[in-house]
Short mmCIF file of C-alpha atoms and ligand atoms in Angstrom, two decimals:
data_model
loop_
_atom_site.label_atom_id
_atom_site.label_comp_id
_atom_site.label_asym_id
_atom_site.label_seq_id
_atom_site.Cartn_x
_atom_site.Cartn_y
_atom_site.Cartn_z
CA UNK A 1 89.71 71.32 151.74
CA UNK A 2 89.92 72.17 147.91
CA UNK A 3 91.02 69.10 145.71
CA UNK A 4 94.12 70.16 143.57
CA UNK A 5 94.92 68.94 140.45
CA UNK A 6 98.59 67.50 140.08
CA UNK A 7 98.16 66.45 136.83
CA UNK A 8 95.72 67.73 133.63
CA UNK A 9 96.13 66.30 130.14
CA UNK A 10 94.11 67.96 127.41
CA UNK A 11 92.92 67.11 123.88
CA UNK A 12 95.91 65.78 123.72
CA UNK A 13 97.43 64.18 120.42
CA UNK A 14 100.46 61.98 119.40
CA UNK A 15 102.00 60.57 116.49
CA UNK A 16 104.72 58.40 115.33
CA UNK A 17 106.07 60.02 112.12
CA UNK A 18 102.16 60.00 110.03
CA UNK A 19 100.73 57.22 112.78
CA UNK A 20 98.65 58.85 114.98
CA UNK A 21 98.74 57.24 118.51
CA UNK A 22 96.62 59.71 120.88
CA UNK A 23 93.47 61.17 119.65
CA UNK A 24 92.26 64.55 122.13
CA UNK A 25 93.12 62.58 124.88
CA UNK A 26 92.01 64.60 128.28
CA UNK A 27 92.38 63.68 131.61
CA UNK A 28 92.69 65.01 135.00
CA UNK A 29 94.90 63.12 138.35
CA UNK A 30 93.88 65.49 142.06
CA UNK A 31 96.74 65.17 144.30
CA UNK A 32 96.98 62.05 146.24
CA UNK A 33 94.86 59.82 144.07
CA UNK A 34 95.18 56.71 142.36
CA UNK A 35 94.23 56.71 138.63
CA UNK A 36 94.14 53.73 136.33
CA UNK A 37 94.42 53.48 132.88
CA UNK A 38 93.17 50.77 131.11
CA UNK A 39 92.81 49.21 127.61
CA UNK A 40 93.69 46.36 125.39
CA UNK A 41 97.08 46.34 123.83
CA UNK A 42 97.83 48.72 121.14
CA UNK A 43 95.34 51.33 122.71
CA UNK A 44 98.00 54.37 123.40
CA UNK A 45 98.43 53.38 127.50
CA UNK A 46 102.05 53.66 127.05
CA UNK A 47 102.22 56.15 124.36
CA UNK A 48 100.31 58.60 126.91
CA UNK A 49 102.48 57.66 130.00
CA UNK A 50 105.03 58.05 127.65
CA UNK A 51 104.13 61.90 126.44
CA UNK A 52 103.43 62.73 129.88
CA UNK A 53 107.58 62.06 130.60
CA UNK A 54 108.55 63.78 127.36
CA UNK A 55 109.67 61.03 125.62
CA UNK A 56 107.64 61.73 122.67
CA UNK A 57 106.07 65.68 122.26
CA UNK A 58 102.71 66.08 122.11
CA UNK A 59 101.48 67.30 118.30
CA UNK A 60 98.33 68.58 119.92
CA UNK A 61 97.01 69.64 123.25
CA UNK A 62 98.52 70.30 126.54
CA UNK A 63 99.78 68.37 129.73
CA UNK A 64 99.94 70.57 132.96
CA UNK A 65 101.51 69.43 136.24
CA UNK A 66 100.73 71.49 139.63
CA UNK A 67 99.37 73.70 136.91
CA UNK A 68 102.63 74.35 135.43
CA UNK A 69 102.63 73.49 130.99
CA UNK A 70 105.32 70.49 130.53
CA UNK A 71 104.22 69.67 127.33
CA UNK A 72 107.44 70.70 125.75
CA UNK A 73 109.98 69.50 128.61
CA UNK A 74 112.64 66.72 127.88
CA UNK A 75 112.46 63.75 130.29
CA UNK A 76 115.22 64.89 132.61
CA UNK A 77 113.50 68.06 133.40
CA UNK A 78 109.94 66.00 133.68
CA UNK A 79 112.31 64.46 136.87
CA UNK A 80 113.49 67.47 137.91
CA UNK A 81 109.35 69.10 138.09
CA UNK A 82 108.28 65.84 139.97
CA UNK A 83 107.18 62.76 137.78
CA UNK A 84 108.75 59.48 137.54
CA UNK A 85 108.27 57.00 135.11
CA UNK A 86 108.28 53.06 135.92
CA UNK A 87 108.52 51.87 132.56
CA UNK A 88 107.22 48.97 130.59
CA UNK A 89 109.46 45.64 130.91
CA UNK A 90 111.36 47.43 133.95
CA UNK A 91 114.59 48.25 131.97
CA UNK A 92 116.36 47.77 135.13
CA UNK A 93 120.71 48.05 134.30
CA UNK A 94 121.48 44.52 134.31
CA UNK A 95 125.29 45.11 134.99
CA UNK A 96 125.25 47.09 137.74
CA UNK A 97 123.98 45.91 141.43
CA UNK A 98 120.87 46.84 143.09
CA UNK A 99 122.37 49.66 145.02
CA UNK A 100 123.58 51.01 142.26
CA UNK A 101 120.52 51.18 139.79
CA UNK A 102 119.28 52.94 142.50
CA UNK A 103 121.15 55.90 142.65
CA UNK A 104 121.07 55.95 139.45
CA UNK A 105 117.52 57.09 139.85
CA UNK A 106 118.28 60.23 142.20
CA UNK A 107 120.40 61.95 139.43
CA UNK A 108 118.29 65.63 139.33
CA UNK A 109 120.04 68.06 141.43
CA UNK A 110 116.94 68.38 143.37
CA UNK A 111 117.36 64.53 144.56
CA UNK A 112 121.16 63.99 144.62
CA UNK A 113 121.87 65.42 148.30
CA UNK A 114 118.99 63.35 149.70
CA UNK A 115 120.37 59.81 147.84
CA UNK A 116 121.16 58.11 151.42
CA UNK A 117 117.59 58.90 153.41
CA UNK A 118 115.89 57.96 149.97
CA UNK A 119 117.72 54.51 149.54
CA UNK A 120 117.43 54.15 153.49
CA UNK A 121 113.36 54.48 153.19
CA UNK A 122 113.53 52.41 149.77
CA UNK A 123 115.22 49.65 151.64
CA UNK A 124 112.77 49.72 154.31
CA UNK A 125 109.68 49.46 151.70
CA UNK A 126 111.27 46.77 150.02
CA UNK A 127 113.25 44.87 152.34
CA UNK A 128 114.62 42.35 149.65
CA UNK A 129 116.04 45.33 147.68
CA UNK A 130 118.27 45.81 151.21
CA UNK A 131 118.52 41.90 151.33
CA UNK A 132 120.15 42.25 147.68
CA UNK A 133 121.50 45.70 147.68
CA UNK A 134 125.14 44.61 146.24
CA UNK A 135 123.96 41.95 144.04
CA UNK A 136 123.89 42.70 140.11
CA UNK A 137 120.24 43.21 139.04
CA UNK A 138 120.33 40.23 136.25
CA UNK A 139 120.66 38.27 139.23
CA UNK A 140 117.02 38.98 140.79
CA UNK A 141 113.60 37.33 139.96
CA UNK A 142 110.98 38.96 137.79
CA UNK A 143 109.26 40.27 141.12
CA UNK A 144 112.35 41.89 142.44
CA UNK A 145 113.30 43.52 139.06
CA UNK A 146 110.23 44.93 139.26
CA UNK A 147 110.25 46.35 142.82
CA UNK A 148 113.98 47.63 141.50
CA UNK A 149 112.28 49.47 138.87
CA UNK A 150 109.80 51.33 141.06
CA UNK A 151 112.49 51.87 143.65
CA UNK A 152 114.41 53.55 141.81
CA UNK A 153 111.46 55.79 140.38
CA UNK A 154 111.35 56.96 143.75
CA UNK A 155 114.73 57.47 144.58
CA UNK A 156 113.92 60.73 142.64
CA UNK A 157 111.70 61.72 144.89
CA UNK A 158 108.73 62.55 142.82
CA UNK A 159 105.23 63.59 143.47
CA UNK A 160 104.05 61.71 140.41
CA UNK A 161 104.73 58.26 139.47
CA UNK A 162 103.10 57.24 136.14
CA UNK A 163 103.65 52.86 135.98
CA UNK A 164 103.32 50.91 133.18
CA UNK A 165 102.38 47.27 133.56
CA UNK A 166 103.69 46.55 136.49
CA UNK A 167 102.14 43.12 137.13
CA UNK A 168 103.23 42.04 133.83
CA UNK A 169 104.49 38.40 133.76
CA UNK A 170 104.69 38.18 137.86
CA UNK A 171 102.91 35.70 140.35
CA UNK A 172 99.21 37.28 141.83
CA UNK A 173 101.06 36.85 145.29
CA UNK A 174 103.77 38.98 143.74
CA UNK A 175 101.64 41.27 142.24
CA UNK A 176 99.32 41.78 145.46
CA UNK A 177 102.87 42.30 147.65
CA UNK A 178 103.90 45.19 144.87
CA UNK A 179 100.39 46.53 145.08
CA UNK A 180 100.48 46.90 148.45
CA UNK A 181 103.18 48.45 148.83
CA UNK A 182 102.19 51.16 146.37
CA UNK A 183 98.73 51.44 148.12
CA UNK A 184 101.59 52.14 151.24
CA UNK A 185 102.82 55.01 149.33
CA UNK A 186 100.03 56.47 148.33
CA UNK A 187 98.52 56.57 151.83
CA UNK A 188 101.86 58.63 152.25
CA UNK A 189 100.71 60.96 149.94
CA UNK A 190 102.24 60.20 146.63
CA UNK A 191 99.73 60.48 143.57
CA UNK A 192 99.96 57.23 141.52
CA UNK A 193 99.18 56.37 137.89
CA UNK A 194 98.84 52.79 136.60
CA UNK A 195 98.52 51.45 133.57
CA UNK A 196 97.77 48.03 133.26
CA UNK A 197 95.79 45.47 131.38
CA UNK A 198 93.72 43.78 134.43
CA UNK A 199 91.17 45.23 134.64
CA UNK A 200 90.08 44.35 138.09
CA UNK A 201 93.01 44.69 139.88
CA UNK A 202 93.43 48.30 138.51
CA UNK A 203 89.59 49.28 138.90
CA UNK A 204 90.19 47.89 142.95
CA UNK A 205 93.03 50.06 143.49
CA UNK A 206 91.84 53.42 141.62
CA UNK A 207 90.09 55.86 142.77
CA UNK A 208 89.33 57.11 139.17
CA UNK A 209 89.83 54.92 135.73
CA UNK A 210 89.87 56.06 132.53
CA UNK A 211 89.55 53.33 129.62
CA UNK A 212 91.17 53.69 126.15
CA UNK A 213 90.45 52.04 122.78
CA UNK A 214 92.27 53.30 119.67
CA UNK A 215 93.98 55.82 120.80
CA UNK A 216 90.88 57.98 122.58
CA UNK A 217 89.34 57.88 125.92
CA UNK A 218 86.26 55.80 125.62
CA UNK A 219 85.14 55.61 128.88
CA UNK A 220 86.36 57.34 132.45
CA UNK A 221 84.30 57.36 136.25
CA UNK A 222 84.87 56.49 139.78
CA UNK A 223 85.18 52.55 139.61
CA UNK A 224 82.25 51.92 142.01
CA UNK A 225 80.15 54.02 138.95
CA UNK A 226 81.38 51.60 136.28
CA UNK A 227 79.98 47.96 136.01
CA UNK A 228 82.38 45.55 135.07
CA UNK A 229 80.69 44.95 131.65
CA UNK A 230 80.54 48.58 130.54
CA UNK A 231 84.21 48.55 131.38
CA UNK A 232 84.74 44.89 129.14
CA UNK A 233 82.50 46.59 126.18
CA UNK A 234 84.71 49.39 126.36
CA UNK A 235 87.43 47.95 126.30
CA UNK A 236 86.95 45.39 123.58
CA UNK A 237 85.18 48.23 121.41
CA UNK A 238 81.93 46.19 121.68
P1 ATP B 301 100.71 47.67 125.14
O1 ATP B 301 99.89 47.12 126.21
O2 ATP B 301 100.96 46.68 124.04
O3 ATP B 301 101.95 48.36 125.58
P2 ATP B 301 99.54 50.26 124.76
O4 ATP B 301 98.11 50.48 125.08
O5 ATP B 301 100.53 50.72 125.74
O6 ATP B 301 99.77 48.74 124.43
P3 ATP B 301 101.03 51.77 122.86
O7 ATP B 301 102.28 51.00 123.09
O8 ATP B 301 100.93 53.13 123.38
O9 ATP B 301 99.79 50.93 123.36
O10 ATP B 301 100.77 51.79 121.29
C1 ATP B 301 99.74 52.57 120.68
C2 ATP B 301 99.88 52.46 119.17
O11 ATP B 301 101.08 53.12 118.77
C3 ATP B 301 99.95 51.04 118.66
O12 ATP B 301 99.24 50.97 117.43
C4 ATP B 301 101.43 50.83 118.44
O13 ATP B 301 101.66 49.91 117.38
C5 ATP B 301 101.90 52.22 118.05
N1 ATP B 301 103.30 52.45 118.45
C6 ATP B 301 103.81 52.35 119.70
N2 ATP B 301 105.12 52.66 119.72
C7 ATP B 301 105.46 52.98 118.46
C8 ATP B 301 106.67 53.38 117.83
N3 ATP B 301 107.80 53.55 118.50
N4 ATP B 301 106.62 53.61 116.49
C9 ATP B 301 105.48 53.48 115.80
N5 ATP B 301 104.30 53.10 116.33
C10 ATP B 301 104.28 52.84 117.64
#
């Protein structure tokens, strides 16, 4: 069966005001895979997920989804074609409960009618979320927070989820429960990419990684094709 391409960045730039961030940036995701991103801090990881959602427009270059040009779309209609962002530091609503943040995430038309099966099947992937479902989110434990955040990335029902750092700060037997439940989705037949700074946990999940330094792409393959030292010298600039 032909392999098709959900996602296609390409020679893509960014800038902050006169700071550029992304320098011809390309990169392809096919349907169903898992692609990781990785690179030191300050290396444009974020800046890219970030472009992809339309929270910053691309100076330079173009992003396509399903083979559709988003380049130009605000973040709301990035939902509405299919990609969700789990964001850096979670950003979960403190003041509201679980449930609530939640729903909160099935706001595009497209999602809204489907809010009860979606929380239904997000309670059943993370049971604590169900456990919790009426407590306020400031309440929960790093871990939680974080399965909030990606729960209620899904409640818009996307075919992309683009997450940033999600291990961030959490136990490994945290980290290895979240991961597993994301390999879960993906076996479902979501497309998945991560950004994160560990390097081996992403390269064992992926089945493509792309590694950025500065701003560029300085290194991409199938992990089994990349040795863990030409992935370190990469990624340190060495
Ligand atoms: P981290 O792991 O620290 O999040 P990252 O790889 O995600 O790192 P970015 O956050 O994308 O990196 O940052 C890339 C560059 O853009 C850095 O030099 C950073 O200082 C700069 N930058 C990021 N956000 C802004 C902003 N809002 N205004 C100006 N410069 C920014």
């Amino acid at each position: 069966m032909a392999e098709v391409l959900a996602l296609r960045v390409f020679d893509l730039d960014a800038h902050y005001k006169d700071f550029q961030a992304l320098w011809a940036v390309s990169l392809d995701v096919k349907k169903g895979e898992v692609v990781s991103i990785i690179g030191a801090n300050g290396s444009g990881k974020s800046t890219l997920l970030n472009t992809i959602s339309g929270l910053l427009t691309p100076t330079r270059g173009t992003i396509e989804f399903f083979g559709q040009e988003i380049g130009d779309l605000v973040p709301h209609k990035t939902v509405a074609e299919g990609i969700s962002l789990v964001p850096e530091g979670r950003r979960v609503f403190t003041r509201l409960t679980v449930n609530e943040n939640l729903v909160m995430g099935s706001y595009v038309p497209r999602s809204r009618p489907n809010k009860n099966k979606s929380l239904k099947d997000i309670h059943e992937l993370f049971p604590v979320l169900k456990a919790r479902q009426n407590q306020m989110a400031d309440t929960l434990s790093g871990g939680e927070q974080q399965m909030l955040a990606i729960g209620r990335a899904l409640m818009s029902e996307p075919k992309l989820i683009l997450c940033d750092e999600i291990s961030l700060g959490l136990a490994p037997m945290i980290i290895k429960d979240i991961y597993k439940r994301l390999m879960q989705i993906n076996a479902e037949g979501l497309t998945i990419v991560l950004v994160e700074q560990d390097i081996r946990r992403s390269l064992k999940a992926a089945n493509h990684a792309y590694v950025m330094l500065e701003g560029k792409v300085v290194l991409e393959g199938e992990p089994s094709s990349l040795t863990e030292d030409e992935v370190k010298k990469a990624y340190f600039g060495l």
